[in-house]
XYZ file of C-alpha atoms in Angstrom:
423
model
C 24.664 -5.246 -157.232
C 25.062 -8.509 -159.308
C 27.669 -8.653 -161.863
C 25.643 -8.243 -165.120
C 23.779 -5.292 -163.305
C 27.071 -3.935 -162.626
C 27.852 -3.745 -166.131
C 24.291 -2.786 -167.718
C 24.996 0.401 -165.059
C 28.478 1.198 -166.554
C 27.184 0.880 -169.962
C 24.238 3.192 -169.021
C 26.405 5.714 -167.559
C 27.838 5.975 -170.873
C 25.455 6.240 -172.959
C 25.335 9.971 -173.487
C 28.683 10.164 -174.276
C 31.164 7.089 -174.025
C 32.319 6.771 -170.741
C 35.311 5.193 -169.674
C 34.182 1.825 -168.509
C 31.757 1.354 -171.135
C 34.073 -0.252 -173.573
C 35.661 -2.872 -171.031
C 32.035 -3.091 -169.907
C 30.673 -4.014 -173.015
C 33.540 -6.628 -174.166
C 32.771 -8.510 -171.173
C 29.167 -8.569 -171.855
C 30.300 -9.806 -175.103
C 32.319 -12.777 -173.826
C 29.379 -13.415 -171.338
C 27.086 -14.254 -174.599
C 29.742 -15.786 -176.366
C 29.848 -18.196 -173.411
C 26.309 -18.937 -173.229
C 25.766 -19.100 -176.780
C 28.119 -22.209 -176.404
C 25.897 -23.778 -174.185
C 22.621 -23.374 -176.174
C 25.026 -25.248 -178.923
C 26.168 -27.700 -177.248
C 22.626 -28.679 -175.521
C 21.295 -28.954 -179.051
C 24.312 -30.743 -180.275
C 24.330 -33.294 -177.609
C 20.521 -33.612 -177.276
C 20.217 -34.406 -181.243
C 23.259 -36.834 -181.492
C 21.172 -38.881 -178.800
C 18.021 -38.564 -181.022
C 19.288 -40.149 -184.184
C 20.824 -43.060 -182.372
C 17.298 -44.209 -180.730
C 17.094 -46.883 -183.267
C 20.200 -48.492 -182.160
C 19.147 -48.237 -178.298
C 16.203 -49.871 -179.621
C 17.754 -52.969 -180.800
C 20.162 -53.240 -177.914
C 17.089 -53.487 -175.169
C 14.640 -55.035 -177.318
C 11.869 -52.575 -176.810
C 8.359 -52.628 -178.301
C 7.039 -49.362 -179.540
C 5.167 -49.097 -176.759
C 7.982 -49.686 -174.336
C 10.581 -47.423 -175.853
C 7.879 -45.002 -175.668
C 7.461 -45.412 -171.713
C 11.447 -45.127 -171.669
C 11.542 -41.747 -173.543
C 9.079 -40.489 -171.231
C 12.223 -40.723 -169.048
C 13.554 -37.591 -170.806
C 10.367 -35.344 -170.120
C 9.913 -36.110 -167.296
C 13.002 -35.809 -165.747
C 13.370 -32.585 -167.316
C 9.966 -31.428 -166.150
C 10.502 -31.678 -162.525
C 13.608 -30.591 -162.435
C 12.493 -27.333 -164.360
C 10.700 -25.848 -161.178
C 13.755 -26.748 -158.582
C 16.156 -24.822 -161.176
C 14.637 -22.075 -160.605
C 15.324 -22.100 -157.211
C 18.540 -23.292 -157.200
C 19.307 -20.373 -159.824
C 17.734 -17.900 -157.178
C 20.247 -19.012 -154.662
C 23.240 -19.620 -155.935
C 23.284 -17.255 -159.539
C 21.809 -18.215 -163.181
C 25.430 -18.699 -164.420
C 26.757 -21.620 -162.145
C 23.720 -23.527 -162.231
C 24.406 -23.520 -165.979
C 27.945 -25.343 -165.417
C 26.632 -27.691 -163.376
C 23.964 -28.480 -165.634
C 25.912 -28.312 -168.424
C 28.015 -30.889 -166.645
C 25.583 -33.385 -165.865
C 24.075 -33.683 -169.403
C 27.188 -33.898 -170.742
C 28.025 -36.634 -168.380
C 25.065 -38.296 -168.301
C 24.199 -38.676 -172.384
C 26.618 -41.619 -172.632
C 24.754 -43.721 -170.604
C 21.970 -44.942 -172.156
C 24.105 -47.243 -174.637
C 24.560 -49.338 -171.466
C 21.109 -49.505 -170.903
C 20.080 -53.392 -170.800
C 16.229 -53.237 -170.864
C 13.358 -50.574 -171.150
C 13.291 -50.027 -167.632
C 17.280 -49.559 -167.078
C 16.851 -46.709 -170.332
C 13.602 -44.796 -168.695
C 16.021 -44.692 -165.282
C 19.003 -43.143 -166.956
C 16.974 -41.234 -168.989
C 15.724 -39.432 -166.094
C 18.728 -38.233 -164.964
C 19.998 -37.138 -168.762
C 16.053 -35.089 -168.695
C 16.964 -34.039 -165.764
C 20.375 -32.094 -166.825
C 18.482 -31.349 -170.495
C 15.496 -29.560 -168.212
C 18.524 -27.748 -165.613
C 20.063 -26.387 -168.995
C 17.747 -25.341 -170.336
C 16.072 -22.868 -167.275
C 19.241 -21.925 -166.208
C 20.483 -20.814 -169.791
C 17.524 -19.165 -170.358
C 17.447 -17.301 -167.050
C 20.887 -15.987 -168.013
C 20.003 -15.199 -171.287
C 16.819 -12.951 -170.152
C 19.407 -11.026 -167.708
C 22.045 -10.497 -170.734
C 19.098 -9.271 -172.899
C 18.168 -6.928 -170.535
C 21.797 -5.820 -169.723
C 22.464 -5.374 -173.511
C 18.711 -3.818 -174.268
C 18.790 -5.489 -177.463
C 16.919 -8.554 -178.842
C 19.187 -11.006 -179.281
C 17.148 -13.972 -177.650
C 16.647 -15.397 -180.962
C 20.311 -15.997 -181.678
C 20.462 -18.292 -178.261
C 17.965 -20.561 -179.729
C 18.917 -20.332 -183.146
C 22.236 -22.006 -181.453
C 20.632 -24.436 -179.921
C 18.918 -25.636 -183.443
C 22.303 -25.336 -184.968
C 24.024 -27.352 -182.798
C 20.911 -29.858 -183.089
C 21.794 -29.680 -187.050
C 25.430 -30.816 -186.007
C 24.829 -33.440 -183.788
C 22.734 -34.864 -186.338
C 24.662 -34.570 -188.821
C 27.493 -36.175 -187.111
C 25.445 -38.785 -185.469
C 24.336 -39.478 -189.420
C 28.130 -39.904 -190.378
C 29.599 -41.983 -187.402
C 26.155 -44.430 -187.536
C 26.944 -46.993 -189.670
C 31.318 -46.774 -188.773
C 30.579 -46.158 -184.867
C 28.742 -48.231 -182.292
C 26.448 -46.579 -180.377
C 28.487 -47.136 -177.371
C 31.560 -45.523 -178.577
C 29.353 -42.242 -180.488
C 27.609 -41.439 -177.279
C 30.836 -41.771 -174.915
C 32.474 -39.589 -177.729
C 29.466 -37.082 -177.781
C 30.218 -36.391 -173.848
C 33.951 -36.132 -174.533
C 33.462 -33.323 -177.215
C 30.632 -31.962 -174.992
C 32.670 -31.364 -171.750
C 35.512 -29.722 -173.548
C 32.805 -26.946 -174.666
C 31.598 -26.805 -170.758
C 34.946 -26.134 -169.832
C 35.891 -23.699 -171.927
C 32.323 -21.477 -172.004
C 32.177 -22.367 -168.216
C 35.073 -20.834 -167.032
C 33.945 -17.107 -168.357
C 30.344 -17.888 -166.965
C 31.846 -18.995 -163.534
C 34.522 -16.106 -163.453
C 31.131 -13.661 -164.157
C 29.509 -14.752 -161.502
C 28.271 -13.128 -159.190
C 28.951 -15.451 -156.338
C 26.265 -14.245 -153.884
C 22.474 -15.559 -153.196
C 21.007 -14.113 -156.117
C 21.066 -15.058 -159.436
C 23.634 -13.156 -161.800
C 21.586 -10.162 -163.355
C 18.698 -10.991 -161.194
C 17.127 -7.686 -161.445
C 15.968 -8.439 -165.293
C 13.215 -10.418 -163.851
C 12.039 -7.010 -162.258
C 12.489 -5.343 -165.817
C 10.036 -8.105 -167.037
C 7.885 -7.527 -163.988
C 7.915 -3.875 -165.540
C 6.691 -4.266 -168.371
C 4.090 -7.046 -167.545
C 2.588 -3.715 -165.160
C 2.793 -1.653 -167.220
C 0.600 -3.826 -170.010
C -1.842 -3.982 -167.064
C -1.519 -0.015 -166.349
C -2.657 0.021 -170.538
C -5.970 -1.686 -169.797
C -4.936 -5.534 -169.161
C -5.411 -6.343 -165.570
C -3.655 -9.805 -165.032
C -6.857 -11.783 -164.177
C -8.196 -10.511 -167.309
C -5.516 -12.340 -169.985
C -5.457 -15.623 -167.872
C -7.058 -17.535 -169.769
C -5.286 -15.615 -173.404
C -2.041 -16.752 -171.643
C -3.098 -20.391 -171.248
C -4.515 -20.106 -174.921
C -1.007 -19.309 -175.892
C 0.344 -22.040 -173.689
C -2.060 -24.444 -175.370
C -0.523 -23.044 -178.735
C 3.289 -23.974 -177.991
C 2.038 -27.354 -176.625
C 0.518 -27.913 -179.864
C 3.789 -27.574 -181.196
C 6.591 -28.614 -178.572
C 4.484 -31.803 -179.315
C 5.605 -32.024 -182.859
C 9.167 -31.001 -181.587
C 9.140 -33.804 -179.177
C 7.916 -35.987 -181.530
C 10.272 -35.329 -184.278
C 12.943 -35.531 -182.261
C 12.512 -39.546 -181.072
C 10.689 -40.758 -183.724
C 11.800 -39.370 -187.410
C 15.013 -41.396 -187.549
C 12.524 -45.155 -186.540
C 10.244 -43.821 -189.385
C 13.034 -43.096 -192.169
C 14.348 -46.406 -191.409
C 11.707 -48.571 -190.836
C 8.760 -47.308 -193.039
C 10.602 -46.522 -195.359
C 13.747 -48.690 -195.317
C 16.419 -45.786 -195.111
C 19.669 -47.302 -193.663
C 20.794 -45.877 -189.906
C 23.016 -42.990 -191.898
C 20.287 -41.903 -194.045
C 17.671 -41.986 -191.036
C 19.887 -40.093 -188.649
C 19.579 -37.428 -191.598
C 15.687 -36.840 -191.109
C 16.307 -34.996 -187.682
C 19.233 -33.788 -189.179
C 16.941 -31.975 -192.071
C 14.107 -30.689 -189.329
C 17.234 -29.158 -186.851
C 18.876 -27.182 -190.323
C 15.069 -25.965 -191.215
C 14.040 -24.573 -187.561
C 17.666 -22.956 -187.591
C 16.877 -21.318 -190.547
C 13.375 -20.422 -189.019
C 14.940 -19.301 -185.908
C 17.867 -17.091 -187.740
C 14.954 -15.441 -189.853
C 12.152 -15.126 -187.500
C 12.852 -11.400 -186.202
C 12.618 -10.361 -190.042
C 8.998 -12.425 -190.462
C 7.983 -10.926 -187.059
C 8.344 -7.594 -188.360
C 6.837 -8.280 -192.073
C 3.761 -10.536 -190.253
C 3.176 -9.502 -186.644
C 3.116 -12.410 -183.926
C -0.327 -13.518 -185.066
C 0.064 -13.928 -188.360
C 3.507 -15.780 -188.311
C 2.230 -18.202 -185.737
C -0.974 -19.245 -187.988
C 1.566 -19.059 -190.894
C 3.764 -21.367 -188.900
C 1.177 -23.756 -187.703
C -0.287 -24.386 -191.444
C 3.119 -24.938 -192.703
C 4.398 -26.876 -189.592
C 0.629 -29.324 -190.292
C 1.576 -29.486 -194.473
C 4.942 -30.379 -193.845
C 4.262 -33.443 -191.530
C 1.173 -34.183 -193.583
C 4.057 -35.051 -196.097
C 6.552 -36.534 -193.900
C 4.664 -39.037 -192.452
C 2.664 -40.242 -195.473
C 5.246 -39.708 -198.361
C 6.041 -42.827 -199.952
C 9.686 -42.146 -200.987
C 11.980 -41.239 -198.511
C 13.264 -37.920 -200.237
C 10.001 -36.727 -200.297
C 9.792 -37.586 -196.226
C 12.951 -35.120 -195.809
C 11.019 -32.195 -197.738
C 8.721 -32.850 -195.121
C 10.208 -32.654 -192.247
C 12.448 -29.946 -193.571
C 8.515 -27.924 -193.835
C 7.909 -28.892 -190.569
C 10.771 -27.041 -188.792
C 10.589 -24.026 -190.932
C 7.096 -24.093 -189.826
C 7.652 -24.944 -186.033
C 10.699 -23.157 -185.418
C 9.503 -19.867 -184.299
C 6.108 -20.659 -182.679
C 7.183 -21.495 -178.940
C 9.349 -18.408 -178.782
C 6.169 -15.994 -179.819
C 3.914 -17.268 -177.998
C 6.299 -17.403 -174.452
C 7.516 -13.849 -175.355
C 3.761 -13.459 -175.938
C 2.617 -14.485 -172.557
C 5.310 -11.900 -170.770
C 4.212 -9.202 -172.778
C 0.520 -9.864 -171.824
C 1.259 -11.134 -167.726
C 4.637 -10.714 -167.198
C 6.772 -13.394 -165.875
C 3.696 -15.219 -164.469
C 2.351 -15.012 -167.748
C 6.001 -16.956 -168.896
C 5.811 -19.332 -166.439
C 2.079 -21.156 -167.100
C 2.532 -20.444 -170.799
C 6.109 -22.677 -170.623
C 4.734 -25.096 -167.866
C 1.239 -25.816 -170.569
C 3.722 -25.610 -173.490
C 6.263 -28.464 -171.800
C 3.236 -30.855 -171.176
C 3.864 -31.368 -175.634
C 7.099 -32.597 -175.081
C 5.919 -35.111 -172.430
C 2.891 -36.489 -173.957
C 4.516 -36.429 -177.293
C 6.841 -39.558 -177.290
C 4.967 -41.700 -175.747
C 1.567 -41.005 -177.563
C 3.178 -41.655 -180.531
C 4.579 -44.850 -179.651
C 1.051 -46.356 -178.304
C -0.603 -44.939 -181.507
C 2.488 -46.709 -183.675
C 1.786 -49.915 -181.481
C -2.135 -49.394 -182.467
C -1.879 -48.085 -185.930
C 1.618 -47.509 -187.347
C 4.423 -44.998 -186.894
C 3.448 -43.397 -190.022
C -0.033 -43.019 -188.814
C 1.011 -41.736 -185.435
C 3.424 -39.168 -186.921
C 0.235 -37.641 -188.721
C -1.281 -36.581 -185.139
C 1.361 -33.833 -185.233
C 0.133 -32.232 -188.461
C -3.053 -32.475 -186.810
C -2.205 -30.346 -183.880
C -0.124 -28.376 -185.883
C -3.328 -27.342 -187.551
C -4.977 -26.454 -184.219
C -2.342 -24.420 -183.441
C -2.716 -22.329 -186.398
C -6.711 -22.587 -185.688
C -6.501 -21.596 -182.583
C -4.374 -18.374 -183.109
C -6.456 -17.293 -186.245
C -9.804 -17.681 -183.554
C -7.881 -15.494 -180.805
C -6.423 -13.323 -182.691
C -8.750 -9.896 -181.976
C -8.139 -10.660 -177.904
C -4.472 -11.141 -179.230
C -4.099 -7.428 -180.692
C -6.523 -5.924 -177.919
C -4.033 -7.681 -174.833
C -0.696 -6.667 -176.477
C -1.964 -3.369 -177.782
């Protein structure tokens, strides 16, 4: 029996009436989500200080719109493939080590793109940086689903809720160190600060593992499997939602687009549509990672006031109004009430529609819904930078209030087969 199962068992065993190992149980299950809350943060925190200093990386290799666009594809795609091999990897050797050494590698590798002498050198080192973003973020997750299910409360929200915060941070800081810091020196001081948190969370996630084959807690996944049969044993056969599931995969694309897009292109807009210095821009990402933290710290409450169809229309409409503004605003203060709409909007819409899919299929269900919902943040960058290369960056910004609006469309159109599946 795997650590984390260990623990959920002692817990159980004291449920009736507190048993002796339930406290010591419980504090360690405690100090396991402490731990892996710090890695959601510091995945954010990294990821956005990178973000807001695209501009400068920009000037240093003397990219095109175009070509910087290729380059960031670097990031996607790196993190894409590597998604499906972290699985495995987690399989074999436990959810919580895979996180260190993921954890590790983007830390490590998020300095080097400052050193990046042309578009092609940046797409190569972005690769590997995607590649530890993509190992983070399965790994964390997979742990995440296991402490959930140990803990049988819902407390996956808070994990990404640290993730947005620690977005908000590394904007923020990126914001104040841009015009006092070269980019050099920011990124190389963004890994320093980065593996000090790996260290420290890693060691309670390393001494909680479980150290055999299977991942730590590996017997959540058959909790999921659970309840994905038993939505079939309620009148949903599998083959049945297939195509709801990649309806709701279509859904988070629409919106992991905007995410993606937000992400490397709000700080080039702020400063070169509309003139905002390299402090100033860094605070446009800055603005959207506060807002979908906000999103992300309410969203349980607006789940229970809306239901999961309504708050992903409601956050698709918003998400489209607020970019409408963003990318067409001709002052830049108006720009930041914009994007701020935009994460409020976005922030809760991938987690619905994923927890979504495993209500309706179970973890296959998870699995094509992320794999459709991914595709966003891979087409995103570098759409935008062909359509800013054809158009302008403030035209190609408005293509994610567009599919913001499908999104919305899309779930107001399914949502009968929505109620009927999850019923």
């Amino acid at each position: 029996m795997t650590s984390i199962n260990k623990l959920r068992a002692m817990i159980s065993s004291g449920a009736g009436g507190r048993g002796a190992d339930q406290g010591p149980a419980a504090r360690q299950l405690l100090r396991i989500r402490v731990a892996l809350t710090a890695f959601f943060a510091v995945d954010g925190f990294v990821f956005a200080g990178w973000v807001v200093r695209i501009p400068d990386v920009k000037e240093r290799t003397g990219a095109s719109p175009s070509a910087l666009g290729l380059a960031l594809l670097g990031v996607s795609v790196g993190a894409v493939v590597t998604m499906t091999l972290t699985g495995r990897l987690c399989q074999r050797y436990g959810n919580h080590r895979v996180t260190v050494w993921a954890g590790a590698l983007l830390v490590a590798s998020v300095a080097l793109p400052a050193h990046a002498g042309s578009a092609v050198a940046l797409g190569a080192v972005l690769l590997l940086f995607g590649a530890g973003f993509g190992a983070v973020n399965v790994a964390a997750n997979s742990a995440a689903v296991d402490l959930v299910a140990a803990l049988r409360r819902p407390v996956m929200p808070s994990f990404h809720a640290a993730f947005s915060l620690g977005g908000m941070l590394g904007a923020g800081l990126g914001g104040l160190l841009a015009d006092r810091l070269g980019v050099a020196r920011h990124l190389a001081l963004l890994a320093a600060l980065g593996l000090v948190v790996v260290v420290w969370a890693g060691r309670t996630l390393w001494r909680e593992s479980a150290g055999g084959g299977q991942g730590a807690g590996s017997g959540a996944g058959s909790a999921v499997e659970e309840r994905g049969s038993g939505a079939a044993g309620g009148g949903v056969r599998r083959g049945s939602v297939g195509w709801l599931v990649g309806v709701l995969g279509l859904i988070a694309l629409c919106t992991t687009y905007g995410e993606g897009a937000m992400a490397d292109w709000s700080a080039l807009h702020l400063k070169e549509t509309l003139g905002a210095s390299a402090g100033v821009a860094a605070a446009g990402y800055s603005v959207f990672a506060m807002a979908m933290t906000v999103g992300r710290l309410t969203g349980s409450a607006v789940l229970a006031r809306l239901g999961a169809t309504r708050a992903l229309v409601a956050g698709g409409a918003l998400g489209a109004a607020g970019m409408l503004l963003g990318a067409l605003a001709p002052t830049l203060w108006l720009a930041l009430v914009g994007f701020a709409l935009t994460g409020l909007g976005l922030a809760n819409v991938f987690p619905i529609t994923i927890g979504t899919a495993g209500q309706l299929a179970g973890p296959r269900g998870v699995a094509m819904a992320s794999t459709i919902g991914y595709g966003g943040m891979l087409a995103g960058p570098v759409a935008i930078g062909f359509l800013a290369d054809w158009f302008s960056l403030a035209a190609a910004l408005v293509t994610v209030a567009v599919l913001s609006g499908v999104a919305a469309v899309t779930s107001w159109a399914t949502r009968e087969a929505l109620r009927r599946g999850t019923a």
